[in-house]
Short mmCIF file of C-alpha atoms and ligand atoms in Angstrom, two decimals:
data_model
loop_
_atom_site.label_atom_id
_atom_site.label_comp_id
_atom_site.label_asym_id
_atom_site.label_seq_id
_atom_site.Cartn_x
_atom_site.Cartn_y
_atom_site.Cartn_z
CA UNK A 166 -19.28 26.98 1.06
CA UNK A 167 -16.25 26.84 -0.84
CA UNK A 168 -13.95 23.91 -1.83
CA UNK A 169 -11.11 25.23 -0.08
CA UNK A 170 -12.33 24.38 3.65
CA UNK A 171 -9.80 22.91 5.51
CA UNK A 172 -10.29 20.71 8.64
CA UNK A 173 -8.16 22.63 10.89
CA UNK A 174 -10.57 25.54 10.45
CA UNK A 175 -13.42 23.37 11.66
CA UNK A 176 -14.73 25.23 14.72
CA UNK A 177 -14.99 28.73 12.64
CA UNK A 178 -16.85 26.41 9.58
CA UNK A 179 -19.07 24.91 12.23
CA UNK A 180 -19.80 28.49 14.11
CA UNK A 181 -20.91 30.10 10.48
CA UNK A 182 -22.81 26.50 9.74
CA UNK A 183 -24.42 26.99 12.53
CA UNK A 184 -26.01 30.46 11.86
CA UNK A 185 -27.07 29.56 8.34
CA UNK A 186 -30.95 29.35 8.35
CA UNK A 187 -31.28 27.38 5.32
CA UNK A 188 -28.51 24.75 5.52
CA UNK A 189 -29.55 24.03 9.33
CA UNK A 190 -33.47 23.97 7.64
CA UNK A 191 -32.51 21.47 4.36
CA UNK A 192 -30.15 19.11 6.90
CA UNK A 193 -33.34 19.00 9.52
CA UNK A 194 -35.50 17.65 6.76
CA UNK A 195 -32.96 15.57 5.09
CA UNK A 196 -31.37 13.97 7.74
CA UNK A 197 -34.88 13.64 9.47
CA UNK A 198 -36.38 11.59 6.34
CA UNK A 199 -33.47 9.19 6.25
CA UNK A 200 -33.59 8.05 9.84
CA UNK A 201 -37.23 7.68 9.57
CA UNK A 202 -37.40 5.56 6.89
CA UNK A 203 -34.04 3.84 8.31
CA UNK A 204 -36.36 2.80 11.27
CA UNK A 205 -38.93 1.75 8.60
CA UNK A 206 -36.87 -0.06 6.90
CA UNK A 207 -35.40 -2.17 9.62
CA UNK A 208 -38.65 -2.67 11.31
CA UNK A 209 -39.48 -5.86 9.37
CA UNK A 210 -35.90 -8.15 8.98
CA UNK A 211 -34.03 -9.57 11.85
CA UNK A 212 -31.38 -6.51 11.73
CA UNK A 213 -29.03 -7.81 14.98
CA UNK A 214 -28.86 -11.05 13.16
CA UNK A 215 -27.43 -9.38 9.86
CA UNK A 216 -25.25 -6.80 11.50
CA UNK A 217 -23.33 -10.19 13.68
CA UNK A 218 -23.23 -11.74 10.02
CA UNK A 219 -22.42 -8.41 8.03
CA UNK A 220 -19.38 -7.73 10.90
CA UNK A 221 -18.41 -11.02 10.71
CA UNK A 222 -17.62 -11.56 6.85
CA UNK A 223 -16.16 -7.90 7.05
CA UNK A 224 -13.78 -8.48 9.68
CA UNK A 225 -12.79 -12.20 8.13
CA UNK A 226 -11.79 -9.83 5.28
CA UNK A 227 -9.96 -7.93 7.09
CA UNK A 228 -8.04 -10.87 8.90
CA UNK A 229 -7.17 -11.93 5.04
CA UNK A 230 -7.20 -8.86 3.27
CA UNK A 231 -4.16 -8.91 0.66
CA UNK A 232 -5.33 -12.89 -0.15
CA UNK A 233 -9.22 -11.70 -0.97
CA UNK A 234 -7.63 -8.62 -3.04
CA UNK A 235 -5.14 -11.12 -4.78
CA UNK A 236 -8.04 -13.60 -5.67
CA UNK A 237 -10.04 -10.38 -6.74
CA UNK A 238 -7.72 -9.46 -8.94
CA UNK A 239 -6.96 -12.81 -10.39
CA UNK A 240 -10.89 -13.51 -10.57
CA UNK A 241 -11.27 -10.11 -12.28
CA UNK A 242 -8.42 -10.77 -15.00
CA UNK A 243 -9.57 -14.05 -15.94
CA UNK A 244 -13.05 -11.88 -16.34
CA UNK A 245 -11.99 -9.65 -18.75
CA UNK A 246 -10.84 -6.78 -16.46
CA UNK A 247 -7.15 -5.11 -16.62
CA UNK A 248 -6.19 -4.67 -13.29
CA UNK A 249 -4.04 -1.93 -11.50
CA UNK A 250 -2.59 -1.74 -8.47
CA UNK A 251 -2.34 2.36 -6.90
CA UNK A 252 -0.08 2.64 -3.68
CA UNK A 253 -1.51 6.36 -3.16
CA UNK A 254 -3.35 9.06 -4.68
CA UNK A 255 -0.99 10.41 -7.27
CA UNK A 256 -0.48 7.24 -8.69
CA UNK A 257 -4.12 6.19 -9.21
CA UNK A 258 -4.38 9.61 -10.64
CA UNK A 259 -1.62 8.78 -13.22
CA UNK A 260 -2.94 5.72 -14.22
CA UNK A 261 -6.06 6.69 -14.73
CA UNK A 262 -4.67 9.47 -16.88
CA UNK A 263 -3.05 7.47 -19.17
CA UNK A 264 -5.48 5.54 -20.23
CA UNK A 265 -7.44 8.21 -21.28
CA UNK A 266 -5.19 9.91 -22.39
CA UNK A 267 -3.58 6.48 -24.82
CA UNK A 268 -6.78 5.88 -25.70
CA UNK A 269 -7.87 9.98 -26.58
CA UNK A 270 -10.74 10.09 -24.38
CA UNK A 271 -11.85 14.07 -24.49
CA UNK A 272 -14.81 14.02 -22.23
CA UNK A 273 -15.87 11.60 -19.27
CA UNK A 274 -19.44 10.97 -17.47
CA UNK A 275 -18.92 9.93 -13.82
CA UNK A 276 -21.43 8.26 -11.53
CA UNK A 277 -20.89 9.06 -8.12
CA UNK A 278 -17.68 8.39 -6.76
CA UNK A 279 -16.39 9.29 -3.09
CA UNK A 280 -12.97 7.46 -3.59
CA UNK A 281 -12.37 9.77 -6.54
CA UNK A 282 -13.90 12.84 -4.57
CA UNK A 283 -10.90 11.32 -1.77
CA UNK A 284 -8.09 11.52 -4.45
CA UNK A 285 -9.39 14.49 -5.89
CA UNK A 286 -9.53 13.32 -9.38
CA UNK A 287 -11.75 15.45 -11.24
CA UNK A 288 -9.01 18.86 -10.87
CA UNK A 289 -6.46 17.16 -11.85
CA UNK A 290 -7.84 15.47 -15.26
CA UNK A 291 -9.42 19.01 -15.56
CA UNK A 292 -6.22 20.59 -15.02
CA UNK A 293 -5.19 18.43 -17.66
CA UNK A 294 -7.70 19.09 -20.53
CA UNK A 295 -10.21 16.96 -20.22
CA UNK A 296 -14.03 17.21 -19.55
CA UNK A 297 -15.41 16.23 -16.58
CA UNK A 298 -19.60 15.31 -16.18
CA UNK A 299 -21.07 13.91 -12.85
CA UNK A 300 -23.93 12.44 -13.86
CA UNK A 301 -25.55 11.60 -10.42
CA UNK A 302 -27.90 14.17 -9.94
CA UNK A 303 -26.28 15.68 -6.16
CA UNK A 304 -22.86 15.76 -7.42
CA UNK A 305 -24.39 16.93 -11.41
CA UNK A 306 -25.89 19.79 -8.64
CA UNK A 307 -22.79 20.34 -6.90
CA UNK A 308 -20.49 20.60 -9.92
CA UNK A 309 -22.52 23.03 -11.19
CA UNK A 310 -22.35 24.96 -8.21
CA UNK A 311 -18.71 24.66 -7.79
CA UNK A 312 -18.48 23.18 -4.26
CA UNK A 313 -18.15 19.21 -3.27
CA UNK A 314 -20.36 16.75 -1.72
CA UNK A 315 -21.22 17.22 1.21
CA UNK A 316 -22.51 13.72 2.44
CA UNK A 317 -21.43 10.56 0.86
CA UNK A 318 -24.82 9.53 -0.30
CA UNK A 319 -26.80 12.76 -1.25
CA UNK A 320 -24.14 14.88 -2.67
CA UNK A 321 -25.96 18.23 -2.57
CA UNK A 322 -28.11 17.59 1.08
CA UNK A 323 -27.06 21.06 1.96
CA UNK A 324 -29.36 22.76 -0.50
CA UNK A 325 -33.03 23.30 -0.52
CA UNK A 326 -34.86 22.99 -3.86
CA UNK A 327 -35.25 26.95 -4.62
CA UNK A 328 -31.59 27.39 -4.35
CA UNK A 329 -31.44 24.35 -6.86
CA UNK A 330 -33.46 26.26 -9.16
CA UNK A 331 -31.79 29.41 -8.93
CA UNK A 332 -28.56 27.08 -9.72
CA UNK A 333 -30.16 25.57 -13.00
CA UNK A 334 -31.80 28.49 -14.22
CA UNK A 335 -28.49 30.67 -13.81
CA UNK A 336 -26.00 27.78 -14.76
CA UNK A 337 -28.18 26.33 -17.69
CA UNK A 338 -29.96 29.00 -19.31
CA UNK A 339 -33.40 27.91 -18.02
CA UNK A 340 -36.60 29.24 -16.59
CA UNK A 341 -36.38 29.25 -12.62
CA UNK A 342 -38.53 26.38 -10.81
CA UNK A 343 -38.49 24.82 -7.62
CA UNK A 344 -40.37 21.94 -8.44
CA UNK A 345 -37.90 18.93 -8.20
CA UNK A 346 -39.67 16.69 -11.09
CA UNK A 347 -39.26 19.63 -13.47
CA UNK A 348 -35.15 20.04 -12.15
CA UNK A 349 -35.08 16.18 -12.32
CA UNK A 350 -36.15 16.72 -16.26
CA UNK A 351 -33.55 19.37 -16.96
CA UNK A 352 -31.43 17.55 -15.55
CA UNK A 353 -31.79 14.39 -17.44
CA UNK A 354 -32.31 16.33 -20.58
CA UNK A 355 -28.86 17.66 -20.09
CA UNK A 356 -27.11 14.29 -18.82
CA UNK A 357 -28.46 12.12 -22.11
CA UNK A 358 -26.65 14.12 -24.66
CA UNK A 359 -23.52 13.58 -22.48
CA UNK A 360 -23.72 9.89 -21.99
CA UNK A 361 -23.86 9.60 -25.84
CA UNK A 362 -21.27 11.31 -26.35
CA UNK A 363 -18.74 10.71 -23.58
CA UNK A 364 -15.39 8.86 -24.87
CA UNK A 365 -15.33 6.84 -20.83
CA UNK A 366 -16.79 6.67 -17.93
CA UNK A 367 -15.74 6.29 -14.35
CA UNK A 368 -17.30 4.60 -11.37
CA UNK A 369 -16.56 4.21 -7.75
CA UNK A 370 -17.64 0.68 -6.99
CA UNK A 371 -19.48 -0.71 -3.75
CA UNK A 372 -17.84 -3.98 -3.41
CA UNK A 373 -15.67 -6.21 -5.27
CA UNK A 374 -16.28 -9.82 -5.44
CA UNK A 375 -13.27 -11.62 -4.72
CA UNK A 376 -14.41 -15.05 -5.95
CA UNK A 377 -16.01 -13.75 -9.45
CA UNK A 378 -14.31 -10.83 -10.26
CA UNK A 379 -17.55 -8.62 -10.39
CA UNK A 380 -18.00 -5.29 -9.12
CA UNK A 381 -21.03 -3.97 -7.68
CA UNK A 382 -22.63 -1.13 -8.22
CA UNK A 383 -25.38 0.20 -6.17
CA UNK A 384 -27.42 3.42 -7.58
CA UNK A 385 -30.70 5.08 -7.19
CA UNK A 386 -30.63 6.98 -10.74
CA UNK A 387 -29.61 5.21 -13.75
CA UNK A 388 -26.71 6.58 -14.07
CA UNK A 389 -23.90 4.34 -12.71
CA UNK A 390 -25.23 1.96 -15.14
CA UNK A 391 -25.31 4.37 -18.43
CA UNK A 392 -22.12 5.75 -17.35
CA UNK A 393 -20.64 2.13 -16.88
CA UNK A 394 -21.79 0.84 -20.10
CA UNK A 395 -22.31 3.11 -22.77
CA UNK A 396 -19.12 4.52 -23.14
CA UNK A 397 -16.45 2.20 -24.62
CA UNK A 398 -14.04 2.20 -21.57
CA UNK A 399 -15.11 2.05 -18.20
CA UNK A 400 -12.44 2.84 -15.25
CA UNK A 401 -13.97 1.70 -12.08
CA UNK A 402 -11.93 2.94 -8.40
CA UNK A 403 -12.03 1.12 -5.60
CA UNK A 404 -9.92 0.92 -1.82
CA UNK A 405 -9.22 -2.24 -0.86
CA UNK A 406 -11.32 -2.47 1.68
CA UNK A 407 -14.25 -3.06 -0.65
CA UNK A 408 -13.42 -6.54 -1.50
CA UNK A 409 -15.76 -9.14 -0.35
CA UNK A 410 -15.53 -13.00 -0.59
CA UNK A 411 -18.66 -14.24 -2.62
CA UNK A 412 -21.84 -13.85 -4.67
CA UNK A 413 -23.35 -14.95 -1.66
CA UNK A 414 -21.74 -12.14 0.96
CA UNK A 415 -23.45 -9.67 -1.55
CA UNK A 416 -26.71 -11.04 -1.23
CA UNK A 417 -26.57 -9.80 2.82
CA UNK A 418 -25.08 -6.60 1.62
CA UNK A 419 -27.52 -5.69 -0.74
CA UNK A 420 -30.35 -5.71 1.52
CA UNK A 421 -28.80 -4.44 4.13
CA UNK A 422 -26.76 -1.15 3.00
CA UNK A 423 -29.94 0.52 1.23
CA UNK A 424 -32.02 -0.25 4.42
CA UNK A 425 -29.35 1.63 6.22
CA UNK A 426 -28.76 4.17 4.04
CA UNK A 427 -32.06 5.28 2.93
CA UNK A 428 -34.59 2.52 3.92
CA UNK A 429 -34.89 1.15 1.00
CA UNK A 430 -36.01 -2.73 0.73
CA UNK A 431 -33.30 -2.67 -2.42
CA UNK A 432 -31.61 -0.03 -4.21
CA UNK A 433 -32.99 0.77 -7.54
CA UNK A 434 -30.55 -0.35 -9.22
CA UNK A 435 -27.96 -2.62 -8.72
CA UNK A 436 -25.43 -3.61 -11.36
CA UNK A 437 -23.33 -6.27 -10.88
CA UNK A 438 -20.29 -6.08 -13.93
CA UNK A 439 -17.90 -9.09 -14.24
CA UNK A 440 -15.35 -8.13 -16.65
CA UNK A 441 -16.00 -6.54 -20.18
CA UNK A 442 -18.56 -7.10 -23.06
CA UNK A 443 -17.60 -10.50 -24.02
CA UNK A 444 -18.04 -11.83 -28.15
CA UNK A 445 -21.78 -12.49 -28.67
CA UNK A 446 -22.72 -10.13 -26.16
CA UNK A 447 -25.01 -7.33 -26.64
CA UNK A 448 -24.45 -4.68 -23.80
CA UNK A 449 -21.55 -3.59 -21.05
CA UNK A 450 -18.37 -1.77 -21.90
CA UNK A 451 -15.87 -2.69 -24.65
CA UNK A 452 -13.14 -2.50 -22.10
CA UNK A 453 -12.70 -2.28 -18.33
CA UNK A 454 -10.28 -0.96 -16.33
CA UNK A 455 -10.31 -1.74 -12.19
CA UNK A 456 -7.67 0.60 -9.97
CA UNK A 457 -7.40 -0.79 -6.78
CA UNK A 458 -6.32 2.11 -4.34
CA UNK A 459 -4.65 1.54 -0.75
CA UNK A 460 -3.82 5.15 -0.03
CA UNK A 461 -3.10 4.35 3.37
CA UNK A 462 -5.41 1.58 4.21
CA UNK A 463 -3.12 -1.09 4.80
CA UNK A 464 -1.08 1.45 7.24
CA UNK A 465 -4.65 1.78 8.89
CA UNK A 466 -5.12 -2.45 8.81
CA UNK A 467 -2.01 -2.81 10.94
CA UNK A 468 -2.74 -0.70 13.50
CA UNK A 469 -5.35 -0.43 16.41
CA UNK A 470 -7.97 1.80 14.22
CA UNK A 471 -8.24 -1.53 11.68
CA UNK A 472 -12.07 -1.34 12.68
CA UNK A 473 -13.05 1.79 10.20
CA UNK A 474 -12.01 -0.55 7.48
CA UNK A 475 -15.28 -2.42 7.56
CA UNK A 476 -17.54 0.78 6.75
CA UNK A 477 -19.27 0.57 3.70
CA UNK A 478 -20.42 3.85 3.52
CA UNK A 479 -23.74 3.43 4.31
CA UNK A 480 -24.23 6.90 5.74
CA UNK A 481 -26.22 6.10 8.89
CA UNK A 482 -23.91 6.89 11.36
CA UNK A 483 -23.78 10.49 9.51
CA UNK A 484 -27.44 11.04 9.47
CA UNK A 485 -27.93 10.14 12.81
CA UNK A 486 -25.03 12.59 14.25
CA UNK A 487 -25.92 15.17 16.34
CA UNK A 488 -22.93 17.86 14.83
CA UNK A 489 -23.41 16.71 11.22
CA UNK A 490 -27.45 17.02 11.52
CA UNK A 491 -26.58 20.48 12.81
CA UNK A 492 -23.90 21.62 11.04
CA UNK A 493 -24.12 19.32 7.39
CA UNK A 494 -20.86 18.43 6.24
CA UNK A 495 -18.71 21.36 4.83
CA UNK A 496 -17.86 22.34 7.78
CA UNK A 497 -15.70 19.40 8.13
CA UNK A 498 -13.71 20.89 5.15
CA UNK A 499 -12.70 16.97 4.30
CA UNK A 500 -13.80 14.47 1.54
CA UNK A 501 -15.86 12.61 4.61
CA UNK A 502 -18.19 14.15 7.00
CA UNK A 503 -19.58 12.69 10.55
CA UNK A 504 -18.21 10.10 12.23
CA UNK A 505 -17.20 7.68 10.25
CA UNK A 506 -15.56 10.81 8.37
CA UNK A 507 -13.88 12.00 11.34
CA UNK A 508 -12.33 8.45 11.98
CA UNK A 509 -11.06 8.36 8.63
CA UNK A 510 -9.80 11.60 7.82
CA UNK A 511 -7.51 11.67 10.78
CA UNK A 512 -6.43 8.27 9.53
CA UNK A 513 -5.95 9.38 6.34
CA UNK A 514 -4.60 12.57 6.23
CA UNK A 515 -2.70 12.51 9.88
CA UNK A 516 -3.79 13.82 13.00
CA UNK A 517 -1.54 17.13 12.41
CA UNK A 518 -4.11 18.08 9.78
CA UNK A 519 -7.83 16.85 11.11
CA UNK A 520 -7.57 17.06 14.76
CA UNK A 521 -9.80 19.70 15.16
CA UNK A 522 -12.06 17.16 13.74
CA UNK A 523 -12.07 15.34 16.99
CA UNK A 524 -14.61 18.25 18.81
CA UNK A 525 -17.12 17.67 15.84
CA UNK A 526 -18.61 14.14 18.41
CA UNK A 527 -20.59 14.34 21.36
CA UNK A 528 -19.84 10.72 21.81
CA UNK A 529 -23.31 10.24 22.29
CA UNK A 530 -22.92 6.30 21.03
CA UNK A 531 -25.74 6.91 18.22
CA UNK A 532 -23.36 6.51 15.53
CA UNK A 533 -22.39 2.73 17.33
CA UNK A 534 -25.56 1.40 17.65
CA UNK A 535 -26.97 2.36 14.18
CA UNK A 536 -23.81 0.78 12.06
CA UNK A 537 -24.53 -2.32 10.37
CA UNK A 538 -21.50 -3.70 10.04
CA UNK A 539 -20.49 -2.89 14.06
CA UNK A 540 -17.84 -0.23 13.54
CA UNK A 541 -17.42 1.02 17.11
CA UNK A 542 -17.34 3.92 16.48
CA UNK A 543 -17.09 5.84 19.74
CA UNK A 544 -14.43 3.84 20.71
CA UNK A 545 -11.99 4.97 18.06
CA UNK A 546 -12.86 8.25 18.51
CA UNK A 547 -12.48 8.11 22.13
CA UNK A 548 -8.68 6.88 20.87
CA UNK A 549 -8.10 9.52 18.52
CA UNK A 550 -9.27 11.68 21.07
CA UNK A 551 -6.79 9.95 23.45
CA UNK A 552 -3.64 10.33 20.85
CA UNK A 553 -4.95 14.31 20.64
CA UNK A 554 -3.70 14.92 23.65
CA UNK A 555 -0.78 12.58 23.45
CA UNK A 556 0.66 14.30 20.69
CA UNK A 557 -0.04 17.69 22.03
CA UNK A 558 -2.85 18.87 19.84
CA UNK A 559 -5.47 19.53 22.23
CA UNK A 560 -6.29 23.39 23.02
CA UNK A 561 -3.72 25.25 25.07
CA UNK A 562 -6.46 26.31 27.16
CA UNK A 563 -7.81 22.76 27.81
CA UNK A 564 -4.30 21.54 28.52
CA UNK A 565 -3.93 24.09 31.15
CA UNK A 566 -7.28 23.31 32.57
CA UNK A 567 -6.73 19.68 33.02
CA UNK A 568 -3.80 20.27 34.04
CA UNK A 569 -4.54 22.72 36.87
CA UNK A 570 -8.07 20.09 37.90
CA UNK A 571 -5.25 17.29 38.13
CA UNK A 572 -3.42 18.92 40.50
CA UNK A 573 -5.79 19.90 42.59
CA UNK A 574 -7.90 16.68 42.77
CA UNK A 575 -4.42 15.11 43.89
CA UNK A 576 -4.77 16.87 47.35
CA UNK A 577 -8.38 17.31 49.38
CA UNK A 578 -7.50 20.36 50.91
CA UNK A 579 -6.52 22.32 47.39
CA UNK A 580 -9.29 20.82 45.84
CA UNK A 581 -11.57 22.48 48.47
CA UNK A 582 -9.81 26.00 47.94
CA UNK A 583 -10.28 25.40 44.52
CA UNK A 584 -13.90 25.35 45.13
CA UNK A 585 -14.02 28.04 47.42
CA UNK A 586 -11.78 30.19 45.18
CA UNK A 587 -13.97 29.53 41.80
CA UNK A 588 -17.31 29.74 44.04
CA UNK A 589 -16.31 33.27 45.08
CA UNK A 590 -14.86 34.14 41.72
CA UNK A 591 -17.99 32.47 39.87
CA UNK A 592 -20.38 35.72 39.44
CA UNK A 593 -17.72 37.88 38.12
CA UNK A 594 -16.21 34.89 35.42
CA UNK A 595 -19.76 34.68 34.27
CA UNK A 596 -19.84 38.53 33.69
CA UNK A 597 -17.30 38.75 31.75
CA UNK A 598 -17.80 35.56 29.70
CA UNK A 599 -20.40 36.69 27.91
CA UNK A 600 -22.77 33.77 25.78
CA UNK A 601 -19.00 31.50 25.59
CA UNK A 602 -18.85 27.73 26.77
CA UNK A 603 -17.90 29.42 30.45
CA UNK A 604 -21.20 31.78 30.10
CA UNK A 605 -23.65 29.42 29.49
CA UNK A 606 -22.40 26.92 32.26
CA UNK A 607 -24.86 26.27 35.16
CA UNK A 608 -24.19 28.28 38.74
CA UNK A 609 -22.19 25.66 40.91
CA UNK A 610 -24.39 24.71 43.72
CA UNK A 611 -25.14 26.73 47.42
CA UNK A 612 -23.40 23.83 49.02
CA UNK A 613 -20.82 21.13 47.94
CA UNK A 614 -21.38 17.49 48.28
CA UNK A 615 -18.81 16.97 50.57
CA UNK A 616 -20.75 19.89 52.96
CA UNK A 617 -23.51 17.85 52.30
CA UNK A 618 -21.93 14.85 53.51
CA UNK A 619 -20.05 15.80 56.60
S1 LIG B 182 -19.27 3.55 9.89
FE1 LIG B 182 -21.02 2.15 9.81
S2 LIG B 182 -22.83 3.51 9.88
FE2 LIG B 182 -21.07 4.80 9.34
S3 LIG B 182 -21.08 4.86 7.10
FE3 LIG B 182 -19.71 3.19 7.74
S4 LIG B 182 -21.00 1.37 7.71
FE4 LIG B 182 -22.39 3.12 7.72
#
């Protein structure tokens, strides 16, 4: 699918998503192995104890938000770090441009980054000259392929391994193979010569450590920490939200995000970077640069949605989604998919622009019960879904409809005409409704309940 997806397009997306073999094939599998080894993973610690203790340090965060991101940044300076302060996109693009740009970086290796995906960084320092490498292997695939990630974890989850080949071998020059340890290879072989030779690198960051300063990094591939550390300046992005209190707080965190992400015990690595390389020191990046980006967040702190602020991405409430399981997460034509996604983009970007969003939830409560850090998650979309209608967005047709069933259940004796009428009327509504929602709807029943009854 293309970049240029838009969420107010979402039911056509989701009605081609849905007819696309493959996609619906690679999600099954995907989506299938994470939950699996989710439930693996969980099996053996005392989860409901460390989601009340993961909620509760994220929500005393958010009670005290701008103190922990003051003492982060103070922590952070003392560290090493130079810190900057973004009110919104643009400006976190800016800054980060001039730093390159004053210190004549050419080309940059990213590790994966979905707060620079959300300010939509890469275009514009492309726009701008400079070269652009993701290094983590979904987004290296993506980039390549010219789309975007299309889950927050595994970048390129929409394709299967043959159309990865086909990607490589036209894209790179080499021989076509499906075998993932052989793409894996290529891949590397590629990525080495870049992290060499790359002038910076930029990071997202998992959480920032409000009492030390440090950032952590959590990755699966390597790559976060060469692009982190062999280039002489590092420019890590981070919201807000990220900050946590102590060393300690990460500890919990650490365990638990990989077990809900993937199911992982730990992930494989974890860096943990407080400031710059200091004298005497052998490793880490001559100098670091931390842009702390609200875009909107502390807008979304003082109001009733301040809940979606303790995500930390952990992507089980997406793999556990009935729509996104079905439909993967272009179709969403936003920078986050499911339903932490849908919560989020309609925050972010204003209900005007993502409300179609709000069909893409059965409100099923599986997204609820799997979040570790408690975001309820039905609730707020239950809200959103609530302001939809307040501000008018909801379908015409649906308007009309509930408008119409209002009236009638106001008044017994319309209501029963109303069953009469649509009883009689049923046979021919179906006919001519073909395989829509109306088509596929069961036959209302040979007698009513109030027949039933009386
Ligand atoms: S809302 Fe919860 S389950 Fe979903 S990504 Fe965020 S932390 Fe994970």
């Amino acid at each position: 699918m293309s970049k240029t997806l838009s969420p107010l397009d979402f039911r056509r997306n989701a009605a081609q998503a849905v007819k696309d073999e493959p996609l619906r094939e690679a999600m099954r599998i995907a989506t299938d192995m994470f939950m699996t080894k989710r439930a693996q993973g969980l099996s053996m610690v005392p989860i409901e104890l460390w989601r009340d203790q993961a909620s509760a340090i994220r929500l005393d965060v958010l009670d005290h938000l701008p103190e922990y991101v003051d003492r982060f940044s103070s922590s952070a300076t003392r560290a090493g770090a130079v810190m900057h302060r973004a009110r919104d996109a643009e400006a976190a693009r800016e800054i980060i441009f001039h730093i390159l740009r004053d210190r004549g970086a050419k080309k940059i290796v990213k590790a994966k980054s979905m707060i620079t995906e959300e300010i939509h960084l890469n275009e514009y320092l492309e726009d701008r000259g400079f070269q652009v490498v993701e290094t983590d292997l979904g987004e290296y695939i993506v980039q390549l392929a010219g789309e975007k990630p299309s889950h927050i974890l595994a970048p390129a989850i929409h394709k299967n391994r043959r159309q990865v080949g086909e990607l490589f071998s036209e894209k790179l020059g080499v021989p076509y193979s499906d075998d993932p340890t052989v793409l894996t290879k290529i891949a590397r072989g590629v990525l080495r010569k870049e992290f060499l030779t790359a002038d910076a690198g930029i990071s997202g960051v998992n959480f920032a450590v409000a009492n030390s300063g440090s950032i952590a990094i959590f990755t699966n591939e390597g790559n976060g920490r060469m692009a982190t550390t062999l280039p002489p300046l590092h420019i890590a992005v981070l919201s807000i939200e990220k900050v946590i209190p102590t060393l300690k707080d990460l500890s919990l965190f650490s365990r638990l995000l990989p077990r809900s992400a993937t199911g992982q015990v730990l992930s494989s690595y974890l860096s943990v970077i407080t400031g710059a390389r200091k004298p005497g020191e052998s490793t880490g990046t001559r100098e670091l640069h931390i842009v702390l980006l609200d875009n909107g967040r502390s807008e979304i702190l003082a109001g009733e949605y301040r809940e979606i602020l303790k995500c930390v991405r952990c992507s089980a409430c997406v793999n556990i989604c009935p729509v996104y399981r079905t439909i993967g997460g272009h179709a969403y034509g936003a920078t986050y998919s499911g339903p932490m996604g849908i919560v989020l983009t309609a925050l972010l970007e204003g209900m005007d622009k993502a409300y179609p969003l709000l069909d893409a939830t059965t409100l099923c409560g599986a997204c609820t019960e799997v979040c570790p850090v408690k975001v309820p998650l039905v609730k707020l979309l239950a809200m959103l879904r609530e302001q939809r209608v307040n501000e008018g967005l909801n379908p015409l047709m649906e308007r009309a409809t509930m408008a119409t069933y209002a009236l009638a259940t106001k008044s017994p004796w319309l209501f029963s005409l109303g069953q009469k009428i649509s009883r009689a009327l049923w046979p021919i509504m179906r006919k001519f409704a073909g395989k829509g929602l109306l088509g596929r709807l069961p036959n209302p029943a040979s007698r009513t309940f109030r027949e039933r009854i009386s």
